[in-house]
Each structure stands twice: as C-alpha cells, then as structure tokens.
C-alpha cells in the first residue's frame, strides 16, 4: 500500500502547495494561541519548519508525494494520516533539540497530531476528488 518515492507532476505539486498551506495554517493558529514574545510573522516559520521538514521526509518514505497517493479518497486519507503521524513524531524529536525553538511536549504532540491531522487529512480527501 505504501510505496516510497516522489512523483513530479502538476497534480502532486498542487496538492503539496495545499499541504504546506495547511501546515502554515496550523502553525499560525498555534503561534496566535500561545504568544511567547517576538513577532508573530517571525514565529510562524519557527513553528512550521520542523513539521514541514518532517512532512517532506516522511512523505517520501510513505509515498504521500506520489500521484498514486491521490487515486482514491481512502488511499489519500490513509497515506496523509500516516505521513502526518510520522511528521509529528519527527517535529517533536527535532523540537527536543536545543537549537530548535519550541521544545517537545507530549500534550503538544497530541494537539498537533489531531489538529494538523484534521487539516491535512481533510485537505487530502478533498484533493483526491477535485484535483
């Protein structure tokens, strides 16, 4: 069911843009919810970066960046959920490093998994039908 790799075509590119917008929305809402000083616009990339890197790395591994990940809604949902779980694990591990802002927190892992998952899985389900 999971085939590693990347497919470079227009459809995957459009869906990837939507993925990144979902992650940016997740990061923006999180940064707004927890003001910790500094500019909001400066904090959004700090929050989003570990999740974006995780999404891209795990996406290659589980095949969310392949055209066949969008062949039907079920496949799109399963791969997006697996990809986001891996991306969230990666992001939390990265955030536990001293040079990555934010810090890791089990509660944040759960919130990120659920909220980010709803955004990405919902987007991927929609994209599998319309793009």
PDB file of C-alpha atoms in Angstrom:
ATOM      1  CA  UNK A   1       0.000   0.000   0.000  1.00  0.00           C
ATOM      2  CA  UNK A   2       2.851   2.390   0.806  1.00  0.00           C
ATOM      3  CA  UNK A   3       5.318   2.981  -1.999  1.00  0.00           C
ATOM      4  CA  UNK A   4       8.257   5.220  -1.250  1.00  0.00           C
ATOM      5  CA  UNK A   5       9.308   7.974  -3.603  1.00  0.00           C
ATOM      6  CA  UNK A   6       8.184  11.171  -5.238  1.00  0.00           C
ATOM      7  CA  UNK A   7       6.244  11.763  -8.440  1.00  0.00           C
ATOM      8  CA  UNK A   8       6.930  15.052 -10.149  1.00  0.00           C
ATOM      9  CA  UNK A   9       3.771  16.100 -11.892  1.00  0.00           C
ATOM     10  CA  UNK A  10       1.390  19.028 -11.718  1.00  0.00           C
ATOM     11  CA  UNK A  11      -1.184  17.255  -9.564  1.00  0.00           C
ATOM     12  CA  UNK A  12       1.315  16.344  -6.836  1.00  0.00           C
ATOM     13  CA  UNK A  13       2.720  19.877  -6.961  1.00  0.00           C
ATOM     14  CA  UNK A  14      -0.701  21.442  -6.465  1.00  0.00           C
ATOM     15  CA  UNK A  15      -1.522  19.107  -3.590  1.00  0.00           C
ATOM     16  CA  UNK A  16       1.860  19.807  -1.991  1.00  0.00           C
ATOM     17  CA  UNK A  17       1.127  23.544  -2.071  1.00  0.00           C
ATOM     18  CA  UNK A  18      -2.135  22.802  -0.254  1.00  0.00           C
ATOM     19  CA  UNK A  19      -0.259  20.616   2.246  1.00  0.00           C
ATOM     20  CA  UNK A  20       2.149  23.450   3.011  1.00  0.00           C
ATOM     21  CA  UNK A  21      -0.736  25.891   3.408  1.00  0.00           C
ATOM     22  CA  UNK A  22      -2.387  23.505   5.896  1.00  0.00           C
ATOM     23  CA  UNK A  23       0.834  23.294   7.896  1.00  0.00           C
ATOM     24  CA  UNK A  24       1.207  27.084   7.740  1.00  0.00           C
ATOM     25  CA  UNK A  25      -2.376  27.500   8.993  1.00  0.00           C
ATOM     26  CA  UNK A  26      -1.704  25.037  11.818  1.00  0.00           C
ATOM     27  CA  UNK A  27       1.486  26.937  12.767  1.00  0.00           C
ATOM     28  CA  UNK A  28      -0.198  30.332  12.528  1.00  0.00           C
ATOM     29  CA  UNK A  29      -3.119  29.365  14.740  1.00  0.00           C
ATOM     30  CA  UNK A  30      -0.766  27.752  17.235  1.00  0.00           C
ATOM     31  CA  UNK A  31       1.505  30.800  17.360  1.00  0.00           C
ATOM     32  CA  UNK A  32      -1.520  33.051  17.825  1.00  0.00           C
ATOM     33  CA  UNK A  33      -2.856  30.832  20.611  1.00  0.00           C
ATOM     34  CA  UNK A  34       0.435  30.894  22.504  1.00  0.00           C
ATOM     35  CA  UNK A  35       2.036  34.336  22.222  1.00  0.00           C
ATOM     36  CA  UNK A  36       5.556  33.992  23.567  1.00  0.00           C
ATOM     37  CA  UNK A  37       7.061  37.312  22.585  1.00  0.00           C
ATOM     38  CA  UNK A  38       8.526  38.338  19.312  1.00  0.00           C
ATOM     39  CA  UNK A  39       6.796  38.961  16.053  1.00  0.00           C
ATOM     40  CA  UNK A  40       4.027  36.576  15.041  1.00  0.00           C
ATOM     41  CA  UNK A  41       5.350  36.583  11.476  1.00  0.00           C
ATOM     42  CA  UNK A  42       8.789  35.577  12.733  1.00  0.00           C
ATOM     43  CA  UNK A  43       7.402  32.773  14.908  1.00  0.00           C
ATOM     44  CA  UNK A  44       5.293  31.079  12.245  1.00  0.00           C
ATOM     45  CA  UNK A  45       8.266  29.700  10.276  1.00  0.00           C
ATOM     46  CA  UNK A  46       9.898  28.567  13.532  1.00  0.00           C
ATOM     47  CA  UNK A  47       6.800  26.595  14.471  1.00  0.00           C
ATOM     48  CA  UNK A  48       6.149  25.271  10.962  1.00  0.00           C
ATOM     49  CA  UNK A  49       9.693  24.304   9.924  1.00  0.00           C
ATOM     50  CA  UNK A  50      10.042  21.010  11.848  1.00  0.00           C
ATOM     51  CA  UNK A  51       6.616  19.901  10.622  1.00  0.00           C
ATOM     52  CA  UNK A  52       7.364  20.853   7.002  1.00  0.00           C
ATOM     53  CA  UNK A  53      10.679  19.003   7.057  1.00  0.00           C
ATOM     54  CA  UNK A  54       9.011  16.010   8.700  1.00  0.00           C
ATOM     55  CA  UNK A  55       6.141  16.069   6.196  1.00  0.00           C
ATOM     56  CA  UNK A  56       8.542  16.092   3.250  1.00  0.00           C
ATOM     57  CA  UNK A  57      10.859  13.393   4.624  1.00  0.00           C
ATOM     58  CA  UNK A  58       8.088  11.094   5.761  1.00  0.00           C
ATOM     59  CA  UNK A  59       6.173  11.879   2.571  1.00  0.00           C
ATOM     60  CA  UNK A  60       8.971  10.370   0.534  1.00  0.00           C
ATOM     61  CA  UNK A  61       9.035   7.310   2.793  1.00  0.00           C
ATOM     62  CA  UNK A  62       5.284   6.599   2.810  1.00  0.00           C
ATOM     63  CA  UNK A  63       4.522   7.891  -0.660  1.00  0.00           C
ATOM     64  CA  UNK A  64       2.312  10.880   0.121  1.00  0.00           C
ATOM     65  CA  UNK A  65       4.238  12.767  -2.577  1.00  0.00           C
ATOM     66  CA  UNK A  66       3.282  10.307  -5.314  1.00  0.00           C
ATOM     67  CA  UNK A  67       0.399  10.561  -7.765  1.00  0.00           C
ATOM     68  CA  UNK A  68      -0.916   7.157  -6.673  1.00  0.00           C
ATOM     69  CA  UNK A  69      -1.463   8.587  -3.162  1.00  0.00           C
ATOM     70  CA  UNK A  70      -4.373  10.511  -4.679  1.00  0.00           C
ATOM     71  CA  UNK A  71      -6.023   7.768  -6.723  1.00  0.00           C
ATOM     72  CA  UNK A  72      -8.981   7.481  -4.352  1.00  0.00           C
ATOM     73  CA  UNK A  73     -10.143   9.063  -1.120  1.00  0.00           C
ATOM     74  CA  UNK A  74      -9.308   6.070   1.077  1.00  0.00           C
ATOM     75  CA  UNK A  75      -5.716   5.931  -0.154  1.00  0.00           C
ATOM     76  CA  UNK A  76      -5.330   9.696   0.209  1.00  0.00           C
ATOM     77  CA  UNK A  77      -6.651   9.624   3.779  1.00  0.00           C
ATOM     78  CA  UNK A  78      -4.555   6.647   4.906  1.00  0.00           C
ATOM     79  CA  UNK A  79      -1.326   7.996   3.430  1.00  0.00           C
ATOM     80  CA  UNK A  80      -1.951  11.504   4.751  1.00  0.00           C
ATOM     81  CA  UNK A  81      -2.664  10.149   8.242  1.00  0.00           C
ATOM     82  CA  UNK A  82       0.478   8.002   8.194  1.00  0.00           C
ATOM     83  CA  UNK A  83       2.506  10.879   6.803  1.00  0.00           C
ATOM     84  CA  UNK A  84       1.276  13.323   9.431  1.00  0.00           C
ATOM     85  CA  UNK A  85       1.905  10.865  12.283  1.00  0.00           C
ATOM     86  CA  UNK A  86       5.487  10.496  11.086  1.00  0.00           C
ATOM     87  CA  UNK A  87       5.876  14.235  10.508  1.00  0.00           C
ATOM     88  CA  UNK A  88       4.586  14.974  14.007  1.00  0.00           C
ATOM     89  CA  UNK A  89       6.993  12.439  15.544  1.00  0.00           C
ATOM     90  CA  UNK A  90       9.850  13.969  13.546  1.00  0.00           C
ATOM     91  CA  UNK A  91       8.860  17.507  14.545  1.00  0.00           C
ATOM     92  CA  UNK A  92       8.649  16.632  18.233  1.00  0.00           C
ATOM     93  CA  UNK A  93      12.055  14.945  18.077  1.00  0.00           C
ATOM     94  CA  UNK A  94      13.504  17.989  16.313  1.00  0.00           C
ATOM     95  CA  UNK A  95      11.900  20.354  18.827  1.00  0.00           C
ATOM     96  CA  UNK A  96      13.605  18.441  21.634  1.00  0.00           C
ATOM     97  CA  UNK A  97      16.984  19.580  20.291  1.00  0.00           C
ATOM     98  CA  UNK A  98      18.457  22.625  21.987  1.00  0.00           C
ATOM     99  CA  UNK A  99      18.851  24.626  18.766  1.00  0.00           C
ATOM    100  CA  UNK A 100      15.244  24.149  17.577  1.00  0.00           C
ATOM    101  CA  UNK A 101      12.788  26.565  19.215  1.00  0.00           C
ATOM    102  CA  UNK A 102       9.675  25.383  20.962  1.00  0.00           C
ATOM    103  CA  UNK A 103      10.622  22.291  22.881  1.00  0.00           C
ATOM    104  CA  UNK A 104       8.905  18.916  22.742  1.00  0.00           C
ATOM    105  CA  UNK A 105       5.807  18.251  24.813  1.00  0.00           C
ATOM    106  CA  UNK A 106       3.576  15.149  24.838  1.00  0.00           C
ATOM    107  CA  UNK A 107       0.455  17.332  25.029  1.00  0.00           C
ATOM    108  CA  UNK A 108       1.612  19.326  22.006  1.00  0.00           C
ATOM    109  CA  UNK A 109       2.264  16.066  20.161  1.00  0.00           C
ATOM    110  CA  UNK A 110      -1.380  15.064  20.658  1.00  0.00           C
ATOM    111  CA  UNK A 111      -2.741  18.512  19.750  1.00  0.00           C
ATOM    112  CA  UNK A 112      -0.542  18.664  16.654  1.00  0.00           C
ATOM    113  CA  UNK A 113      -1.492  15.132  15.656  1.00  0.00           C
ATOM    114  CA  UNK A 114      -5.210  15.832  15.935  1.00  0.00           C
ATOM    115  CA  UNK A 115      -5.452  19.400  14.655  1.00  0.00           C
ATOM    116  CA  UNK A 116      -2.790  19.127  11.955  1.00  0.00           C
ATOM    117  CA  UNK A 117      -4.161  15.725  11.040  1.00  0.00           C
ATOM    118  CA  UNK A 118      -7.678  17.061  10.553  1.00  0.00           C
ATOM    119  CA  UNK A 119      -6.341  19.800   8.287  1.00  0.00           C
ATOM    120  CA  UNK A 120      -4.079  17.584   6.185  1.00  0.00           C
ATOM    121  CA  UNK A 121      -6.283  14.505   6.029  1.00  0.00           C
ATOM    122  CA  UNK A 122      -9.301  16.666   5.194  1.00  0.00           C
ATOM    123  CA  UNK A 123      -7.359  18.527   2.524  1.00  0.00           C
ATOM    124  CA  UNK A 124      -6.021  15.298   1.018  1.00  0.00           C
ATOM    125  CA  UNK A 125      -9.503  13.749   0.956  1.00  0.00           C
ATOM    126  CA  UNK A 126     -10.831  16.804  -0.865  1.00  0.00           C
ATOM    127  CA  UNK A 127      -7.846  16.982  -3.208  1.00  0.00           C
ATOM    128  CA  UNK A 128      -8.231  13.327  -4.196  1.00  0.00           C
ATOM    129  CA  UNK A 129     -11.666  14.183  -5.523  1.00  0.00           C
ATOM    130  CA  UNK A 130     -11.140  17.569  -7.161  1.00  0.00           C
ATOM    131  CA  UNK A 131      -7.538  17.807  -8.329  1.00  0.00           C
TER     132      UNK A 131
END
